């Protein structure tokens, strides 16, 4: 869920008595700056061309039954990653399939992907590698460009108002029952990328529904899952770890992190001027909500995996897939063929997505 949180720390400029950070001649610095501005302008031009073209095609696919619209959404995000110079390194295996009504009929359980959240860029990265629908804060629907892509991409917008909680919960459950997988950011806000904030257990309510006590009316839970079809949880650690081919240090995290009172436009303009950057994603082993006594215990287990994986990546370590808690026989698998396989490969290729097991 893309949202912003006011930062209590101000940003101060370096003392004027210090020299430039780079000992290059002034004309070289000016040339580098101009080169970055030209690169940024070209990339923004590519985005302006690609978004209406791809989203228009996506709108047509909404009328087509099956999973093409899910797969094409991954291509949209993948091309945007390429245009912005973002490369993706994946560690681990994705749980679940692309989904769709036929997958549910075959008994394939839905998957809820749980990730840390530091930027609007997270959506591009995760949207490229995960066949899923995002759950986002309602005000994003009004954003230019991202709001349009989100709506056409069937994003579920939530308001977090108590009066709409039940309706929004039922919509998310219905979407999973009909074949979608979901992506949630249970921190509830974005951070500066230096840590993973505690997870709110309320985000896990759709995975672990309350049990009815003896004598209670089943109508109190108007929407629920068929026996054995409750969603699996897959924790995901996402860290931006390379900039211009070098390890990312703390002072450069604002290139990616978007939080506090940052404006989207200047943040995007800063990003597109860099030549190349990389994000590493660790897909940890899944968690079965049925094997946890409460949603708080489930939330804590997911947070432990995400936080530990993110801390390892921030220390420039390769990344380790942490063990889960599930029955391997419950993991859905299917063979991808034909056009579906082509679309999956196109999205990954445009994002320069590399998988390391």
Coordinates of C-alpha atoms in Angstrom, one line a residue:
X1 CA 0.0 0.0 0.0
X2 CA 1.6 3.2 -1.1
X3 CA 1.4 5.9 1.5
X4 CA 3.5 8.6 3.1
X5 CA 4.5 9.3 6.6
X6 CA 5.8 12.6 7.9
X7 CA 9.5 12.4 8.8
X8 CA 10.5 14.0 12.1
X9 CA 14.1 14.5 10.8
X10 CA 14.9 17.5 8.6
X11 CA 17.4 17.6 5.8
X12 CA 20.3 20.1 6.1
X13 CA 22.7 21.1 3.3
X14 CA 26.4 20.5 3.7
X15 CA 28.6 23.3 5.1
X16 CA 29.6 25.8 2.4
X17 CA 33.2 25.6 3.5
X18 CA 33.6 22.1 2.1
X19 CA 34.7 21.4 -1.4
X20 CA 32.8 19.3 -4.0
X21 CA 32.3 15.6 -3.2
X22 CA 33.9 14.7 -6.5
X23 CA 37.4 16.1 -7.4
X24 CA 36.6 16.3 -11.1
X25 CA 37.0 19.6 -13.0
X26 CA 33.8 21.8 -13.0
X27 CA 33.3 21.3 -16.8
X28 CA 33.3 17.5 -16.3
X29 CA 30.7 17.8 -13.5
X30 CA 28.6 20.0 -15.7
X31 CA 28.8 17.5 -18.6
X32 CA 27.8 14.7 -16.3
X33 CA 24.9 16.7 -15.1
X34 CA 23.7 17.5 -18.6
X35 CA 24.1 13.9 -19.6
X36 CA 21.9 12.8 -16.7
X37 CA 19.3 15.4 -17.6
X38 CA 19.1 14.3 -21.2
X39 CA 18.9 10.7 -20.1
X40 CA 16.1 11.6 -17.7
X41 CA 14.2 13.5 -20.4
X42 CA 14.4 10.6 -22.8
X43 CA 13.2 8.1 -20.2
X44 CA 10.2 10.3 -19.2
X45 CA 9.4 10.5 -22.9
X46 CA 9.4 6.8 -23.1
X47 CA 7.1 6.5 -20.1
X48 CA 4.7 9.0 -21.6
X49 CA 4.6 7.0 -24.8
X50 CA 4.4 3.5 -23.2
X51 CA 1.8 4.1 -20.5
X52 CA -1.3 5.1 -22.7
X53 CA -0.3 2.5 -25.3
X54 CA 0.1 -0.4 -22.8
X55 CA -2.8 0.6 -20.5
X56 CA -5.1 0.9 -23.5
X57 CA -4.3 -2.7 -24.5
X58 CA -4.8 -3.8 -20.9
X59 CA -8.3 -2.2 -21.0
X60 CA -9.2 -4.3 -24.0
X61 CA -7.9 -7.5 -22.2
X62 CA -10.3 -6.8 -19.3
X63 CA -13.0 -8.2 -21.6
X64 CA -11.1 -11.4 -22.3
X65 CA -11.6 -14.3 -19.9
X66 CA -8.7 -16.1 -18.4
X67 CA -5.3 -14.8 -17.3
X68 CA -4.0 -12.7 -20.2
X69 CA -4.8 -9.4 -18.4
X70 CA -2.8 -10.6 -15.4
X71 CA 0.2 -11.6 -17.5
X72 CA 0.1 -8.4 -19.6
X73 CA 0.1 -6.2 -16.4
X74 CA 3.5 -7.8 -15.6
X75 CA 4.7 -6.7 -19.0
X76 CA 3.6 -3.1 -18.3
X77 CA 5.5 -3.0 -15.1
X78 CA 8.5 -4.8 -16.6
X79 CA 8.8 -2.2 -19.5
X80 CA 8.5 0.6 -17.0
X81 CA 11.4 -0.9 -15.0
X82 CA 13.5 -1.0 -18.2
X83 CA 12.6 2.6 -19.0
X84 CA 13.7 3.8 -15.6
X85 CA 17.0 1.8 -15.7
X86 CA 15.9 -0.6 -12.9
X87 CA 17.3 -4.2 -12.9
X88 CA 15.8 -6.9 -10.7
X89 CA 17.6 -9.7 -9.0
X90 CA 15.4 -12.5 -7.6
X91 CA 16.4 -15.0 -4.9
X92 CA 14.1 -17.9 -4.2
X93 CA 11.0 -19.3 -5.9
X94 CA 7.6 -17.7 -6.2
X95 CA 4.8 -19.6 -4.5
X96 CA 1.7 -20.2 -6.5
X97 CA 0.7 -19.7 -10.1
X98 CA -0.8 -16.9 -12.1
X99 CA -4.2 -18.0 -10.8
X100 CA -7.5 -17.4 -12.6
X101 CA -10.9 -19.1 -12.2
X102 CA -9.7 -22.4 -13.6
X103 CA -6.8 -22.5 -11.1
X104 CA -9.3 -22.2 -8.3
X105 CA -11.5 -25.0 -9.8
X106 CA -8.4 -27.2 -9.8
X107 CA -8.0 -26.6 -6.1
X108 CA -5.0 -24.2 -6.3
X109 CA -4.9 -22.0 -3.2
X110 CA -4.5 -18.2 -3.7
X111 CA -1.3 -16.5 -2.4
X112 CA -1.0 -13.2 -0.5
X113 CA 2.5 -11.7 -1.0
X114 CA 3.7 -9.8 2.0
X115 CA 6.5 -7.3 1.5
X116 CA 8.3 -4.4 3.2
X117 CA 7.6 -1.0 1.6
X118 CA 9.9 2.0 1.1
X119 CA 8.8 3.5 -2.2
X120 CA 6.3 3.8 -5.0
X121 CA 9.0 1.9 -7.0
X122 CA 8.2 -1.2 -5.1
X123 CA 5.0 -1.6 -7.2
X124 CA 7.0 -1.7 -10.4
X125 CA 9.5 -4.2 -9.0
X126 CA 6.9 -6.6 -7.4
X127 CA 4.4 -6.1 -10.3
X128 CA 7.0 -7.4 -12.7
X129 CA 7.8 -10.7 -10.9
X130 CA 4.4 -11.4 -9.2
X131 CA 1.2 -12.3 -11.1
X132 CA -1.0 -10.4 -8.6
X133 CA -3.2 -7.5 -7.8
X134 CA -2.1 -4.7 -5.4
X135 CA -4.0 -3.5 -2.4
X136 CA -3.5 0.3 -2.2
X137 CA -4.6 3.3 -0.3
X138 CA -7.6 5.0 -1.8
X139 CA -6.0 8.3 -2.6
X140 CA -3.6 6.7 -5.1
X141 CA -6.6 6.3 -7.4
X142 CA -6.4 10.0 -8.0
X143 CA -2.7 10.1 -8.9
X144 CA -1.7 10.9 -12.5
X145 CA -0.2 8.0 -14.5
X146 CA 0.2 5.6 -11.5
X147 CA -3.5 6.0 -10.6
X148 CA -4.5 5.2 -14.2
X149 CA -2.3 2.1 -14.4
X150 CA -3.5 1.0 -11.0
X151 CA -7.2 1.2 -12.0
X152 CA -6.7 -0.6 -15.3
X153 CA -4.5 -3.1 -13.5
X154 CA -7.5 -3.9 -11.2
X155 CA -5.9 -2.6 -8.0
X156 CA -8.1 -2.9 -4.9
X157 CA -8.3 0.5 -3.2
X158 CA -9.1 0.7 0.5
X159 CA -9.9 3.7 2.7
X160 CA -9.3 2.2 6.1
X161 CA -12.5 3.7 7.4
X162 CA -14.3 1.6 9.9
X163 CA -17.6 2.0 8.0
X164 CA -16.1 0.4 4.8
X165 CA -13.8 -2.2 6.4
X166 CA -16.3 -5.1 6.0
X167 CA -17.0 -4.3 2.3
X168 CA -13.4 -4.0 1.5
X169 CA -12.5 -7.2 3.2
X170 CA -15.2 -9.0 1.3
X171 CA -14.0 -7.6 -2.0
X172 CA -10.4 -8.8 -1.3
X173 CA -11.7 -12.3 -0.4
X174 CA -14.0 -12.4 -3.4
X175 CA -11.1 -11.5 -5.7
X176 CA -9.0 -14.3 -4.4
X177 CA -11.9 -16.8 -4.6
X178 CA -12.3 -15.8 -8.3
X179 CA -8.6 -16.3 -9.1
X180 CA -6.5 -13.4 -8.1
X181 CA -3.4 -13.3 -5.8
X182 CA -2.8 -10.2 -3.7
X183 CA 0.2 -8.0 -2.7
X184 CA 0.0 -6.3 0.7
X185 CA 2.3 -3.9 2.5
X186 CA 1.4 -4.6 6.1
X187 CA 3.7 -1.8 7.5
X188 CA 0.9 0.5 6.5
X189 CA 3.2 3.2 5.3
X190 CA 6.5 3.7 3.5
X191 CA 9.8 4.1 5.3
X192 CA 13.3 5.3 4.6
X193 CA 14.5 1.8 3.7
X194 CA 16.8 1.5 6.7
X195 CA 14.5 -0.9 8.6
X196 CA 11.2 -2.8 8.4
X197 CA 8.4 -1.3 10.4
X198 CA 6.2 -3.6 12.6
X199 CA 3.5 -5.4 10.6
X200 CA -0.2 -4.6 11.5
X201 CA -2.0 -7.8 12.2
X202 CA -5.2 -6.4 10.7
X203 CA -3.7 -6.9 7.3
X204 CA -3.7 -10.6 7.9
X205 CA -7.4 -10.8 8.7
X206 CA -8.3 -11.9 5.1
X207 CA -5.9 -14.8 5.4
X208 CA -7.0 -16.0 8.8
X209 CA -10.7 -15.5 9.2
X210 CA -12.3 -15.5 12.7
X211 CA -13.8 -18.8 13.6
X212 CA -17.5 -19.0 14.5
X213 CA -18.3 -20.2 17.9
X214 CA -20.9 -22.9 18.5
X215 CA -24.4 -21.5 17.9
X216 CA -23.3 -18.4 16.0
X217 CA -25.0 -17.5 12.8
X218 CA -22.8 -18.3 9.7
X219 CA -24.2 -15.2 8.1
X220 CA -21.9 -13.2 10.3
X221 CA -19.1 -14.2 7.8
X222 CA -20.8 -13.4 4.5
X223 CA -17.7 -14.2 2.5
X224 CA -15.4 -17.1 3.3
X225 CA -13.2 -19.7 1.6
X226 CA -14.1 -23.2 0.7
X227 CA -12.4 -25.8 3.0
X228 CA -8.7 -26.1 2.2
X229 CA -8.7 -23.0 0.0
X230 CA -7.6 -20.3 2.5
X231 CA -4.7 -18.3 1.0
X232 CA -1.0 -19.0 1.7
X233 CA 1.3 -16.2 2.8
X234 CA 4.7 -15.6 1.1
X235 CA 7.0 -13.1 2.9
X236 CA 9.1 -11.0 0.5
X237 CA 12.2 -8.9 1.3
X238 CA 12.8 -6.0 -1.1
X239 CA 16.0 -3.9 -1.0
X240 CA 17.5 -1.5 -3.4
X241 CA 21.2 -2.5 -3.3
X242 CA 23.0 -1.2 -6.3
X243 CA 23.4 2.2 -7.9
X244 CA 25.6 2.6 -11.0
X245 CA 26.9 -0.9 -10.3
X246 CA 28.2 -0.1 -6.8
X247 CA 26.7 -1.1 -3.4
X248 CA 24.1 1.4 -2.2
X249 CA 25.2 3.2 1.0
X250 CA 22.9 5.0 3.5
X251 CA 23.3 8.4 2.0
X252 CA 22.0 7.3 -1.4
X253 CA 18.8 5.6 -0.1
X254 CA 16.7 8.7 -0.8
X255 CA 17.3 8.0 -4.5
X256 CA 14.8 5.1 -4.0
X257 CA 13.0 5.7 -0.7
X258 CA 9.9 7.8 -0.9
X259 CA 8.4 8.8 2.5
X260 CA 7.6 11.8 4.7
X261 CA 6.7 14.9 2.7
X262 CA 8.5 13.9 -0.5
X263 CA 6.8 15.0 -3.7
X264 CA 6.5 12.4 -6.4
X265 CA 7.6 14.5 -9.4
X266 CA 11.0 15.6 -8.1
X267 CA 11.6 12.0 -6.8
X268 CA 10.9 10.5 -10.2
X269 CA 13.1 13.1 -11.9
X270 CA 16.0 12.3 -9.6
X271 CA 15.7 8.6 -10.3
X272 CA 15.6 8.7 -14.1
X273 CA 18.8 10.7 -14.3
X274 CA 20.9 7.8 -12.9
X275 CA 22.1 5.4 -15.5
X276 CA 21.5 2.1 -13.8
X277 CA 20.2 0.7 -10.5
X278 CA 19.2 -2.6 -9.1
X279 CA 16.7 -4.1 -6.6
X280 CA 17.1 -7.5 -5.0
X281 CA 14.0 -9.5 -4.0
X282 CA 14.1 -12.5 -1.7
X283 CA 11.0 -14.8 -2.0
X284 CA 11.0 -16.6 1.3
X285 CA 9.2 -19.9 1.8
X286 CA 5.4 -19.6 2.3
X287 CA 3.5 -19.7 5.6
X288 CA 0.2 -21.5 6.0
X289 CA -2.2 -19.5 8.1
X290 CA -3.9 -22.7 9.3
X291 CA -0.7 -23.7 11.1
X292 CA -0.7 -20.5 13.3
X293 CA -2.8 -20.0 16.4
X294 CA -3.7 -16.4 15.7
X295 CA -3.2 -13.7 13.1
X296 CA -0.8 -11.9 15.4
X297 CA 1.4 -14.9 15.4
X298 CA 1.2 -15.1 11.6
X299 CA 2.0 -11.4 11.3
X300 CA 5.0 -11.8 13.5
X301 CA 6.3 -14.8 11.6
X302 CA 6.0 -12.9 8.3
X303 CA 7.7 -9.8 9.8
X304 CA 10.6 -12.0 11.1
X305 CA 11.3 -13.4 7.6
X306 CA 11.0 -10.0 5.8
X307 CA 13.1 -8.1 8.3
X308 CA 15.8 -10.6 8.5
X309 CA 16.1 -10.9 4.7
X310 CA 16.1 -7.1 4.3
X311 CA 18.8 -6.6 6.9
X312 CA 21.0 -9.2 5.2
X313 CA 20.6 -7.4 1.8
X314 CA 21.3 -4.0 3.3
X315 CA 24.6 -5.5 4.5
X316 CA 25.4 -6.4 0.9
X317 CA 25.1 -10.1 1.5
X318 CA 23.8 -12.4 -1.2
X319 CA 20.5 -13.0 0.5
X320 CA 19.1 -16.2 2.1
X321 CA 15.6 -17.7 1.6
X322 CA 14.3 -18.3 5.1
X323 CA 12.3 -21.5 5.8
X324 CA 8.5 -21.3 6.0
X325 CA 5.8 -23.3 7.7
X326 CA 3.6 -25.1 5.2
X327 CA 2.8 -28.5 3.6
X328 CA 4.7 -28.7 0.3
X329 CA 1.8 -30.7 -1.1
X330 CA -0.4 -27.6 -0.7
X331 CA 1.8 -25.5 -3.1
X332 CA 0.0 -25.0 -6.4
X333 CA 2.1 -25.7 -9.5
X334 CA 1.2 -25.8 -13.2
X335 CA 3.0 -25.8 -16.5
X336 CA 2.9 -22.6 -18.5
X337 CA 2.7 -22.9 -22.3
X338 CA 2.0 -21.0 -25.4
X339 CA 1.1 -17.3 -25.3
X340 CA 1.1 -17.3 -21.5
X341 CA 4.7 -18.4 -21.4
X342 CA 5.7 -15.7 -24.0
X343 CA 4.1 -12.9 -21.9
X344 CA 5.8 -14.1 -18.8
X345 CA 9.2 -14.1 -20.5
X346 CA 8.7 -10.7 -22.1
X347 CA 8.0 -9.0 -18.7
X348 CA 11.0 -10.5 -17.1
X349 CA 13.3 -9.7 -20.1
X350 CA 12.4 -6.1 -20.2
X351 CA 13.2 -5.7 -16.5
X352 CA 16.5 -7.5 -16.9
X353 CA 15.1 -9.8 -14.2
X354 CA 17.6 -12.5 -13.1
X355 CA 16.7 -15.4 -10.8
X356 CA 19.2 -16.9 -8.4
X357 CA 18.1 -20.0 -6.5

